[in-house]
Structure formats: C-alpha cells, structure tokens
C-alpha cells in the first residue's frame, strides 16, 4: 500500500513580517501629506459655503431696494393688419324643406255621417311621395297630394275662377289629364273631365258639385222640352190665323173683320214661346255647368315641388281624425334658426351666410331669406345634434325670432333635419382696411380714440384714429391728422405683469 505524504503550509518566520528598515519612514511621510491636502480642501469648501450663505443674508441697501422693486411690465402687442373685416353673427339652424304641411283632413259626409276615421294609411314616416299619390283615406274618401304653391282654402267647383283653379289645371295637365279648351283659371267642361279621370285613376268617384242626384239638370231639361212644345203650339196657332190666300180678311158671324187682330196675337204668342225656350235652354246650360265633379278642400294637399317627403305620421288606421294625421314637406331645403334679442337687429334679409355641416365639414354659401318680427316662444327644434362647441346651440325648446336661410345651391337631401352652423355676415368694410384688436383702441381724457404704436427700440407713440366696423374681436381704424399707421406695425393691446410682481 502506497503512503501519500501531506505537505503542511510553511509558517512564516518573524523576520519576514517586519517591513524593511529602509521603506517604513517613506510611507509614513506620504500619509501625512495626504492628510494635509484633504484638510485644506475641506476648509476651502467650508469657507466658500459660509461666504455664499453670508451673501444671501447680508445685502447692501441698493441691492435690497432692487430686489423689492416690482418687476418691469411686459407690454402685449399685436400687428396692424390690412384686410377686409367682417362682422359676423353665429347661430345654430336645422335643415328643413322649404314648405312643411300638416295634413289634417276633414271628411264632409252626408246626413248621418259619423266622426271622420282613418280607413287607409299607405305611407309611413320617411317615405318619398310623388305628385298625384294617395296619402291616406278618411271615412272612405281619398286625400292626395298635387303640385302647387298656393295652399288650398276652398272647395273648387265647376264655374269657379281664380289662381287656385289655374293651379289645379296645371297639376292635372302635369299628370297627363288635359283640360281641353277651358281658359286658364276657369273651371269648365275640360277641367271637369280631367278631374273625373284623375279620381278614376285613384279608384274613387269624385264628389258631385251639386248633391241632388242630377235633379236640377233633369228639371232644366224638362223645362226645355216644355218650352219647345209651347213654341210648336204657338207657331201652329199663328199659321192657322194667317190671312186667306185671296188676301181678304175673313168676316165674322156678325160681319166684322177679325182676321187682322187674330194674326197679331198669334205672332206675339210665338215670340213669347221663343223667349221662354231661350230661357229654358239657358237654365239647362247653367244647371249642366254647375253639375259635375268638384275638388273638396279636405281631399287635396298642394306642395311646391317633388319628390316630397313624409316627415312624421301620428295617425293610424281606425283612429279618429281630431288633429293632424301626418306632416309632409317639399321644396328646396332651407335652414331654419332662431335669433336672440341681441342678434335680431344685426341680421337682415339678403345678408350673406355660410352654412357649415359640421358632421361632414361641407360648407355652402347662402343668404338670409326672411327674419320674423314676432317672437316665437317654445318652438320645438326638430334636428339631429352635431358635434362642435362653436356658435350658439339652440336648446330643445327654443325662444327667439325665426330666421330662414336659403342656400345658393341645393343642399344634399341627406342633411334634412340635421343641425348646422350658420355664420351670418352682418357687416363688412368697403374693401381692405387697417384692422387692429379691439383692445388696442383706447379713449383718452379728451374723449378721442387712439392706438399706441411700439417702435423697434421700444419707444411708444400714440396715433389718433377713427374706429369703424367691428367683428370677431377686431375693429377697422383710420389714422387721423398727421398720425401714421402702417400694416405690420405693433400696437399695444395690454400690459402683463411678470409672475410674482408687486401691486
């Protein structure tokens, strides 16, 4: 068996632990120098800190006064501009059709007629309608729509004359029903035939203008027949009473001459019979002219243009007609808004308007068509709210003066009933003018308006001006006297104190 020898670490001798005699003094000297350098460094730092602290506490009188003095004022300026200045009025509006009509028909029934009831309702809200279309049926009678500007205000019967008759004739002709030789604005035979054909196309019989089952015409016809027979009899009697062929009047039983007198009476009877026949024929013509179809006011709605739109339907089949059954609208889209009292005096018909559809970002120019003089209280806004905070948003129940804006070109039909922003150009300078912020104009103790111009070196000078048109926070000015005001020059608009400044 092999034996391994384990080596023990060799212990150091004492003479190996002591530094060499020639190196110990050198190391001690170096350590001493380092301690002096560190002490000097710390002392310098402490002296600097003490000096800084003393400088913060101990100040000269001049320095103390400078530190407590208010900071210099900061002058706010704005450049003078040369441009057209417009005074604008901003408000909200709702896109709507040029005409909106509430359909509230009244069925004119005969004896024993019950309260009118909706018996047919073929359209719904949002539907597009065309001229001549059936809107609803009330108690078995139709209510349809025709093209026309004039609202219906009376029943149109044969013999009627007026602009509303001409409107009916035009509407029937546009639907393909000619009115013959009837003069424009006169309801005669041709118009009766056209109206009869139109009702037949809808599947209804028109109401008769004279509700007597034709008795007036029959009586007039009988009067003509009687007058014709009377004339025949009178003519026969006159022929019998004519002189004999010899030309000698016949003698009576007493020998007197009677032929001449009888002939004269017979001739007068013939004349009277002819007059009676003429009167009977005129009566028949009048009866025939008055007879025929009529257009009841409750069966038609006139709209200015098509296609039109059903805005809302509040009735239902079987419901009693006590108010409006539906609302329809037509014509070019316009924008309807409301002016507040402070705005009304600034907006007038004819002023230019920018119409902004905020949802799509589309702008369309237009003009103010009308401004109402009557305050409308609590008018319900029927519009879709748009995003955006600019302008004045009308509340749900608006109070103000109605204003109508007409676009220069047709609006997209998709904008109907949506809310838009209207910017009305209430005033404008006559061409380009010098324009400064309103805050730049001040009034001196002498009552004169002026602006303060700041030069490049900071010097200031006052220029007397005459203020003019204002708009969007700016005012047009004209320098007076020898004062000079150039575009680009800086004018003082205010003074801002630096933060922490004294009063």
PDB file of C-alpha atoms in Angstrom, residues 18-265:
ATOM      1  CA  UNK A  18       8.603  43.237   9.586  1.00  0.00           C
ATOM      2  CA  UNK A  19       8.990  45.825   6.795  1.00  0.00           C
ATOM      3  CA  UNK A  20      12.362  46.542   5.588  1.00  0.00           C
ATOM      4  CA  UNK A  21      14.058  49.198   7.617  1.00  0.00           C
ATOM      5  CA  UNK A  22      14.639  51.444   4.644  1.00  0.00           C
ATOM      6  CA  UNK A  23      10.851  51.699   3.450  1.00  0.00           C
ATOM      7  CA  UNK A  24       8.866  52.459   6.675  1.00  0.00           C
ATOM      8  CA  UNK A  25       9.712  56.200   7.052  1.00  0.00           C
ATOM      9  CA  UNK A  26       8.819  56.920   3.392  1.00  0.00           C
ATOM     10  CA  UNK A  27       5.276  55.508   3.648  1.00  0.00           C
ATOM     11  CA  UNK A  28       4.627  57.457   6.827  1.00  0.00           C
ATOM     12  CA  UNK A  29       5.588  60.741   5.120  1.00  0.00           C
ATOM     13  CA  UNK A  30       3.319  60.153   2.201  1.00  0.00           C
ATOM     14  CA  UNK A  31       0.329  59.560   4.502  1.00  0.00           C
ATOM     15  CA  UNK A  32       0.985  62.795   6.347  1.00  0.00           C
ATOM     16  CA  UNK A  33       0.988  64.834   3.143  1.00  0.00           C
ATOM     17  CA  UNK A  34      -2.318  63.357   2.044  1.00  0.00           C
ATOM     18  CA  UNK A  35      -3.952  64.289   5.322  1.00  0.00           C
ATOM     19  CA  UNK A  36      -2.858  67.935   4.955  1.00  0.00           C
ATOM     20  CA  UNK A  37      -4.184  68.186   1.402  1.00  0.00           C
ATOM     21  CA  UNK A  38      -7.576  66.797   2.428  1.00  0.00           C
ATOM     22  CA  UNK A  39      -7.796  69.182   5.370  1.00  0.00           C
ATOM     23  CA  UNK A  40      -7.047  72.194   3.168  1.00  0.00           C
ATOM     24  CA  UNK A  41      -9.647  71.101   0.637  1.00  0.00           C
ATOM     25  CA  UNK A  42     -12.384  70.723   3.233  1.00  0.00           C
ATOM     26  CA  UNK A  43     -11.560  74.053   4.743  1.00  0.00           C
ATOM     27  CA  UNK A  44     -11.808  75.832   1.400  1.00  0.00           C
ATOM     28  CA  UNK A  45     -15.193  74.280   0.765  1.00  0.00           C
ATOM     29  CA  UNK A  46     -16.457  75.319   4.161  1.00  0.00           C
ATOM     30  CA  UNK A  47     -15.213  78.882   3.657  1.00  0.00           C
ATOM     31  CA  UNK A  48     -16.951  79.110   0.231  1.00  0.00           C
ATOM     32  CA  UNK A  49     -20.228  77.838   1.653  1.00  0.00           C
ATOM     33  CA  UNK A  50     -20.041  80.276   4.514  1.00  0.00           C
ATOM     34  CA  UNK A  51     -19.397  83.140   2.105  1.00  0.00           C
ATOM     35  CA  UNK A  52     -22.349  82.187  -0.066  1.00  0.00           C
ATOM     36  CA  UNK A  53     -24.620  81.977   2.957  1.00  0.00           C
ATOM     37  CA  UNK A  54     -23.452  85.348   4.153  1.00  0.00           C
ATOM     38  CA  UNK A  55     -24.113  86.853   0.738  1.00  0.00           C
ATOM     39  CA  UNK A  56     -27.715  85.638   0.895  1.00  0.00           C
ATOM     40  CA  UNK A  57     -28.260  87.150   4.302  1.00  0.00           C
ATOM     41  CA  UNK A  58     -26.206  90.312   4.202  1.00  0.00           C
ATOM     42  CA  UNK A  59     -27.219  92.723   1.344  1.00  0.00           C
ATOM     43  CA  UNK A  60     -26.299  96.266   0.554  1.00  0.00           C
ATOM     44  CA  UNK A  61     -29.083  98.897   0.745  1.00  0.00           C
ATOM     45  CA  UNK A  62     -29.029  99.286  -3.073  1.00  0.00           C
ATOM     46  CA  UNK A  63     -29.363  95.537  -3.624  1.00  0.00           C
ATOM     47  CA  UNK A  64     -32.188  95.275  -1.107  1.00  0.00           C
ATOM     48  CA  UNK A  65     -34.104  98.086  -2.842  1.00  0.00           C
ATOM     49  CA  UNK A  66     -33.590  96.490  -6.241  1.00  0.00           C
ATOM     50  CA  UNK A  67     -34.856  93.133  -5.005  1.00  0.00           C
ATOM     51  CA  UNK A  68     -38.036  94.594  -3.502  1.00  0.00           C
ATOM     52  CA  UNK A  69     -38.890  96.761  -6.561  1.00  0.00           C
ATOM     53  CA  UNK A  70     -41.824  95.487  -8.801  1.00  0.00           C
ATOM     54  CA  UNK A  71     -40.629  93.738 -11.963  1.00  0.00           C
ATOM     55  CA  UNK A  72     -40.760  95.613 -15.253  1.00  0.00           C
ATOM     56  CA  UNK A  73     -44.110  95.460 -17.010  1.00  0.00           C
ATOM     57  CA  UNK A  74     -44.417  93.185 -20.091  1.00  0.00           C
ATOM     58  CA  UNK A  75     -46.186  95.029 -22.949  1.00  0.00           C
ATOM     59  CA  UNK A  76     -48.530  92.904 -25.048  1.00  0.00           C
ATOM     60  CA  UNK A  77     -48.634  93.855 -28.714  1.00  0.00           C
ATOM     61  CA  UNK A  78     -50.363  92.803 -31.909  1.00  0.00           C
ATOM     62  CA  UNK A  79     -49.607  93.679 -35.540  1.00  0.00           C
ATOM     63  CA  UNK A  80     -51.729  96.061 -37.567  1.00  0.00           C
ATOM     64  CA  UNK A  81     -53.406  94.168 -40.432  1.00  0.00           C
ATOM     65  CA  UNK A  82     -54.757  95.330 -43.755  1.00  0.00           C
ATOM     66  CA  UNK A  83     -57.721  93.192 -44.805  1.00  0.00           C
ATOM     67  CA  UNK A  84     -61.473  93.059 -45.236  1.00  0.00           C
ATOM     68  CA  UNK A  85     -63.130  92.973 -41.822  1.00  0.00           C
ATOM     69  CA  UNK A  86     -66.460  91.214 -41.468  1.00  0.00           C
ATOM     70  CA  UNK A  87     -68.878  91.422 -38.576  1.00  0.00           C
ATOM     71  CA  UNK A  88     -70.493  88.048 -38.103  1.00  0.00           C
ATOM     72  CA  UNK A  89     -73.367  86.521 -36.162  1.00  0.00           C
ATOM     73  CA  UNK A  90     -73.109  82.808 -35.402  1.00  0.00           C
ATOM     74  CA  UNK A  91     -76.116  80.653 -34.574  1.00  0.00           C
ATOM     75  CA  UNK A  92     -77.453  77.137 -34.962  1.00  0.00           C
ATOM     76  CA  UNK A  93     -80.035  76.058 -37.502  1.00  0.00           C
ATOM     77  CA  UNK A  94     -81.902  72.978 -38.677  1.00  0.00           C
ATOM     78  CA  UNK A  95     -82.105  71.885 -42.310  1.00  0.00           C
ATOM     79  CA  UNK A  96     -85.731  71.540 -43.395  1.00  0.00           C
ATOM     80  CA  UNK A  97     -87.813  71.619 -46.531  1.00  0.00           C
ATOM     81  CA  UNK A  98     -88.967  74.955 -47.887  1.00  0.00           C
ATOM     82  CA  UNK A  99     -92.568  74.078 -47.042  1.00  0.00           C
ATOM     83  CA  UNK A 100     -93.944  71.825 -44.357  1.00  0.00           C
ATOM     84  CA  UNK A 101     -97.643  70.972 -44.234  1.00  0.00           C
ATOM     85  CA  UNK A 102     -99.639  69.244 -41.528  1.00  0.00           C
ATOM     86  CA  UNK A 103    -102.292  67.019 -43.081  1.00  0.00           C
ATOM     87  CA  UNK A 104    -105.459  67.380 -41.024  1.00  0.00           C
ATOM     88  CA  UNK A 105    -108.306  66.304 -43.340  1.00  0.00           C
ATOM     89  CA  UNK A 106    -111.975  66.793 -42.576  1.00  0.00           C
ATOM     90  CA  UNK A 107    -114.378  64.353 -44.189  1.00  0.00           C
ATOM     91  CA  UNK A 108    -117.583  66.066 -45.300  1.00  0.00           C
ATOM     92  CA  UNK A 109    -120.104  63.276 -45.037  1.00  0.00           C
ATOM     93  CA  UNK A 110    -123.766  63.410 -45.809  1.00  0.00           C
ATOM     94  CA  UNK A 111    -126.714  63.009 -43.494  1.00  0.00           C
ATOM     95  CA  UNK A 112    -125.950  60.724 -40.590  1.00  0.00           C
ATOM     96  CA  UNK A 113    -122.193  60.774 -41.259  1.00  0.00           C
ATOM     97  CA  UNK A 114    -120.095  59.700 -38.297  1.00  0.00           C
ATOM     98  CA  UNK A 115    -116.950  61.351 -36.982  1.00  0.00           C
ATOM     99  CA  UNK A 116    -114.134  61.010 -39.565  1.00  0.00           C
ATOM    100  CA  UNK A 117    -111.926  57.962 -39.136  1.00  0.00           C
ATOM    101  CA  UNK A 118    -108.700  56.939 -40.867  1.00  0.00           C
ATOM    102  CA  UNK A 119    -109.628  53.994 -43.077  1.00  0.00           C
ATOM    103  CA  UNK A 120    -106.410  53.626 -45.087  1.00  0.00           C
ATOM    104  CA  UNK A 121    -102.803  54.742 -44.476  1.00  0.00           C
ATOM    105  CA  UNK A 122    -100.485  53.600 -47.298  1.00  0.00           C
ATOM    106  CA  UNK A 123     -97.440  55.756 -46.380  1.00  0.00           C
ATOM    107  CA  UNK A 124     -95.083  55.868 -43.418  1.00  0.00           C
ATOM    108  CA  UNK A 125     -92.612  58.356 -41.969  1.00  0.00           C
ATOM    109  CA  UNK A 126     -89.577  58.778 -44.183  1.00  0.00           C
ATOM    110  CA  UNK A 127     -91.353  57.694 -47.370  1.00  0.00           C
ATOM    111  CA  UNK A 128     -90.818  59.641 -50.568  1.00  0.00           C
ATOM    112  CA  UNK A 129     -94.039  60.743 -52.246  1.00  0.00           C
ATOM    113  CA  UNK A 130     -94.813  61.952 -55.755  1.00  0.00           C
ATOM    114  CA  UNK A 131     -97.446  64.230 -57.228  1.00  0.00           C
ATOM    115  CA  UNK A 132    -100.871  62.612 -57.501  1.00  0.00           C
ATOM    116  CA  UNK A 133    -100.116  59.991 -54.845  1.00  0.00           C
ATOM    117  CA  UNK A 134    -102.658  58.886 -52.253  1.00  0.00           C
ATOM    118  CA  UNK A 135    -101.583  59.893 -48.740  1.00  0.00           C
ATOM    119  CA  UNK A 136    -104.428  58.393 -46.741  1.00  0.00           C
ATOM    120  CA  UNK A 137    -108.124  57.636 -46.779  1.00  0.00           C
ATOM    121  CA  UNK A 138    -110.564  59.186 -44.320  1.00  0.00           C
ATOM    122  CA  UNK A 139    -114.024  57.662 -43.955  1.00  0.00           C
ATOM    123  CA  UNK A 140    -113.680  56.124 -47.396  1.00  0.00           C
ATOM    124  CA  UNK A 141    -112.618  59.352 -49.123  1.00  0.00           C
ATOM    125  CA  UNK A 142    -109.118  59.917 -50.584  1.00  0.00           C
ATOM    126  CA  UNK A 143    -106.581  62.531 -49.510  1.00  0.00           C
ATOM    127  CA  UNK A 144    -103.915  63.036 -52.176  1.00  0.00           C
ATOM    128  CA  UNK A 145    -101.094  65.435 -52.969  1.00  0.00           C
ATOM    129  CA  UNK A 146    -100.702  67.685 -56.020  1.00  0.00           C
ATOM    130  CA  UNK A 147     -98.090  70.180 -57.136  1.00  0.00           C
ATOM    131  CA  UNK A 148     -98.801  73.830 -56.369  1.00  0.00           C
ATOM    132  CA  UNK A 149     -97.593  76.846 -54.436  1.00  0.00           C
ATOM    133  CA  UNK A 150    -100.980  78.091 -53.183  1.00  0.00           C
ATOM    134  CA  UNK A 151    -102.443  76.387 -50.137  1.00  0.00           C
ATOM    135  CA  UNK A 152    -105.955  75.087 -50.585  1.00  0.00           C
ATOM    136  CA  UNK A 153    -108.565  77.299 -48.933  1.00  0.00           C
ATOM    137  CA  UNK A 154    -111.889  76.465 -50.621  1.00  0.00           C
ATOM    138  CA  UNK A 155    -113.753  73.766 -52.497  1.00  0.00           C
ATOM    139  CA  UNK A 156    -113.215  74.049 -56.245  1.00  0.00           C
ATOM    140  CA  UNK A 157    -116.456  73.546 -58.163  1.00  0.00           C
ATOM    141  CA  UNK A 158    -117.460  73.909 -61.813  1.00  0.00           C
ATOM    142  CA  UNK A 159    -117.780  77.552 -62.716  1.00  0.00           C
ATOM    143  CA  UNK A 160    -115.140  78.671 -60.212  1.00  0.00           C
ATOM    144  CA  UNK A 161    -112.472  81.133 -61.308  1.00  0.00           C
ATOM    145  CA  UNK A 162    -109.135  82.136 -59.825  1.00  0.00           C
ATOM    146  CA  UNK A 163    -105.455  81.351 -59.451  1.00  0.00           C
ATOM    147  CA  UNK A 164    -106.221  78.235 -57.441  1.00  0.00           C
ATOM    148  CA  UNK A 165    -108.255  76.909 -60.375  1.00  0.00           C
ATOM    149  CA  UNK A 166    -105.313  77.564 -62.712  1.00  0.00           C
ATOM    150  CA  UNK A 167    -103.072  75.704 -60.221  1.00  0.00           C
ATOM    151  CA  UNK A 168    -105.412  72.700 -60.300  1.00  0.00           C
ATOM    152  CA  UNK A 169    -105.478  72.746 -64.101  1.00  0.00           C
ATOM    153  CA  UNK A 170    -101.671  72.786 -64.278  1.00  0.00           C
ATOM    154  CA  UNK A 171    -101.402  69.952 -61.757  1.00  0.00           C
ATOM    155  CA  UNK A 172    -103.871  67.806 -63.737  1.00  0.00           C
ATOM    156  CA  UNK A 173    -102.096  68.505 -67.026  1.00  0.00           C
ATOM    157  CA  UNK A 174     -98.740  67.547 -65.464  1.00  0.00           C
ATOM    158  CA  UNK A 175    -100.292  64.190 -64.582  1.00  0.00           C
ATOM    159  CA  UNK A 176    -101.462  63.685 -68.173  1.00  0.00           C
ATOM    160  CA  UNK A 177    -105.072  64.850 -67.846  1.00  0.00           C
ATOM    161  CA  UNK A 178    -105.760  67.605 -70.377  1.00  0.00           C
ATOM    162  CA  UNK A 179    -108.287  70.330 -69.610  1.00  0.00           C
ATOM    163  CA  UNK A 180    -109.481  70.890 -73.183  1.00  0.00           C
ATOM    164  CA  UNK A 181    -110.315  74.416 -74.242  1.00  0.00           C
ATOM    165  CA  UNK A 182    -111.017  75.725 -70.760  1.00  0.00           C
ATOM    166  CA  UNK A 183    -109.457  79.151 -70.211  1.00  0.00           C
ATOM    167  CA  UNK A 184    -106.704  79.203 -67.584  1.00  0.00           C
ATOM    168  CA  UNK A 185    -108.273  79.795 -64.195  1.00  0.00           C
ATOM    169  CA  UNK A 186    -111.833  78.862 -65.234  1.00  0.00           C
ATOM    170  CA  UNK A 187    -113.413  75.576 -64.129  1.00  0.00           C
ATOM    171  CA  UNK A 188    -115.373  74.339 -67.139  1.00  0.00           C
ATOM    172  CA  UNK A 189    -116.099  71.169 -69.061  1.00  0.00           C
ATOM    173  CA  UNK A 190    -112.460  70.318 -69.830  1.00  0.00           C
ATOM    174  CA  UNK A 191    -111.409  70.674 -66.201  1.00  0.00           C
ATOM    175  CA  UNK A 192    -114.337  68.538 -65.106  1.00  0.00           C
ATOM    176  CA  UNK A 193    -113.302  65.769 -67.490  1.00  0.00           C
ATOM    177  CA  UNK A 194    -109.689  65.920 -66.300  1.00  0.00           C
ATOM    178  CA  UNK A 195    -110.696  65.788 -62.634  1.00  0.00           C
ATOM    179  CA  UNK A 196    -113.064  62.905 -63.308  1.00  0.00           C
ATOM    180  CA  UNK A 197    -110.248  60.951 -64.978  1.00  0.00           C
ATOM    181  CA  UNK A 198    -107.809  61.673 -62.149  1.00  0.00           C
ATOM    182  CA  UNK A 199    -110.187  60.363 -59.482  1.00  0.00           C
ATOM    183  CA  UNK A 200    -110.891  57.295 -61.586  1.00  0.00           C
ATOM    184  CA  UNK A 201    -107.138  56.613 -61.725  1.00  0.00           C
ATOM    185  CA  UNK A 202    -107.030  56.590 -57.936  1.00  0.00           C
ATOM    186  CA  UNK A 203    -110.014  54.237 -57.803  1.00  0.00           C
ATOM    187  CA  UNK A 204    -112.561  56.714 -56.436  1.00  0.00           C
ATOM    188  CA  UNK A 205    -115.591  58.612 -57.679  1.00  0.00           C
ATOM    189  CA  UNK A 206    -115.353  62.387 -57.240  1.00  0.00           C
ATOM    190  CA  UNK A 207    -117.912  64.144 -55.142  1.00  0.00           C
ATOM    191  CA  UNK A 208    -120.617  65.850 -57.183  1.00  0.00           C
ATOM    192  CA  UNK A 209    -120.649  69.620 -57.054  1.00  0.00           C
ATOM    193  CA  UNK A 210    -124.451  69.576 -56.697  1.00  0.00           C
ATOM    194  CA  UNK A 211    -125.548  66.759 -54.432  1.00  0.00           C
ATOM    195  CA  UNK A 212    -129.084  66.256 -55.801  1.00  0.00           C
ATOM    196  CA  UNK A 213    -128.655  63.134 -57.897  1.00  0.00           C
ATOM    197  CA  UNK A 214    -128.959  65.224 -61.067  1.00  0.00           C
ATOM    198  CA  UNK A 215    -132.424  66.563 -60.315  1.00  0.00           C
ATOM    199  CA  UNK A 216    -131.501  70.150 -61.236  1.00  0.00           C
ATOM    200  CA  UNK A 217    -130.317  69.118 -64.692  1.00  0.00           C
ATOM    201  CA  UNK A 218    -133.336  66.871 -65.256  1.00  0.00           C
ATOM    202  CA  UNK A 219    -135.698  69.662 -64.264  1.00  0.00           C
ATOM    203  CA  UNK A 220    -133.917  72.045 -66.620  1.00  0.00           C
ATOM    204  CA  UNK A 221    -134.122  69.520 -69.427  1.00  0.00           C
ATOM    205  CA  UNK A 222    -137.839  69.101 -68.804  1.00  0.00           C
ATOM    206  CA  UNK A 223    -138.219  72.873 -68.895  1.00  0.00           C
ATOM    207  CA  UNK A 224    -136.583  72.952 -72.337  1.00  0.00           C
ATOM    208  CA  UNK A 225    -138.884  70.244 -73.638  1.00  0.00           C
ATOM    209  CA  UNK A 226    -141.945  72.059 -72.353  1.00  0.00           C
ATOM    210  CA  UNK A 227    -140.773  75.328 -73.894  1.00  0.00           C
ATOM    211  CA  UNK A 228    -140.168  73.593 -77.217  1.00  0.00           C
ATOM    212  CA  UNK A 229    -143.722  72.154 -77.215  1.00  0.00           C
ATOM    213  CA  UNK A 230    -145.182  75.533 -76.322  1.00  0.00           C
ATOM    214  CA  UNK A 231    -143.332  77.099 -79.224  1.00  0.00           C
ATOM    215  CA  UNK A 232    -144.643  74.456 -81.618  1.00  0.00           C
ATOM    216  CA  UNK A 233    -148.206  75.093 -80.473  1.00  0.00           C
ATOM    217  CA  UNK A 234    -147.829  78.842 -80.757  1.00  0.00           C
ATOM    218  CA  UNK A 235    -146.367  78.501 -84.240  1.00  0.00           C
ATOM    219  CA  UNK A 236    -149.236  76.242 -85.323  1.00  0.00           C
ATOM    220  CA  UNK A 237    -151.787  78.708 -83.988  1.00  0.00           C
ATOM    221  CA  UNK A 238    -150.096  81.519 -85.824  1.00  0.00           C
ATOM    222  CA  UNK A 239    -150.190  79.555 -89.057  1.00  0.00           C
ATOM    223  CA  UNK A 240    -153.904  78.929 -88.611  1.00  0.00           C
ATOM    224  CA  UNK A 241    -154.560  82.586 -88.002  1.00  0.00           C
ATOM    225  CA  UNK A 242    -152.704  83.636 -91.148  1.00  0.00           C
ATOM    226  CA  UNK A 243    -154.702  85.657 -93.918  1.00  0.00           C
ATOM    227  CA  UNK A 244    -156.580  83.710 -96.673  1.00  0.00           C
ATOM    228  CA  UNK A 245    -154.839  83.219 -99.995  1.00  0.00           C
ATOM    229  CA  UNK A 246    -157.024  85.928-101.619  1.00  0.00           C
ATOM    230  CA  UNK A 247    -155.579  88.364 -99.151  1.00  0.00           C
ATOM    231  CA  UNK A 248    -159.131  89.335 -97.973  1.00  0.00           C
ATOM    232  CA  UNK A 249    -159.579  89.019 -94.248  1.00  0.00           C
ATOM    233  CA  UNK A 250    -162.314  86.601 -93.171  1.00  0.00           C
ATOM    234  CA  UNK A 251    -165.546  88.088 -91.756  1.00  0.00           C
ATOM    235  CA  UNK A 252    -167.065  87.007 -88.527  1.00  0.00           C
ATOM    236  CA  UNK A 253    -170.657  85.920 -87.948  1.00  0.00           C
ATOM    237  CA  UNK A 254    -171.613  89.480 -87.274  1.00  0.00           C
ATOM    238  CA  UNK A 255    -169.870  90.595 -90.470  1.00  0.00           C
ATOM    239  CA  UNK A 256    -166.950  92.291 -88.674  1.00  0.00           C
ATOM    240  CA  UNK A 257    -163.385  91.836 -89.823  1.00  0.00           C
ATOM    241  CA  UNK A 258    -161.428  89.695 -87.256  1.00  0.00           C
ATOM    242  CA  UNK A 259    -158.575  88.277 -89.342  1.00  0.00           C
ATOM    243  CA  UNK A 260    -156.031  91.019 -88.691  1.00  0.00           C
ATOM    244  CA  UNK A 261    -156.297  91.031 -84.898  1.00  0.00           C
ATOM    245  CA  UNK A 262    -156.037  87.255 -84.535  1.00  0.00           C
ATOM    246  CA  UNK A 263    -152.915  87.139 -86.636  1.00  0.00           C
ATOM    247  CA  UNK A 264    -151.127  89.720 -84.483  1.00  0.00           C
ATOM    248  CA  UNK A 265    -151.935  87.881 -81.289  1.00  0.00           C
TER     249      UNK A 265
END
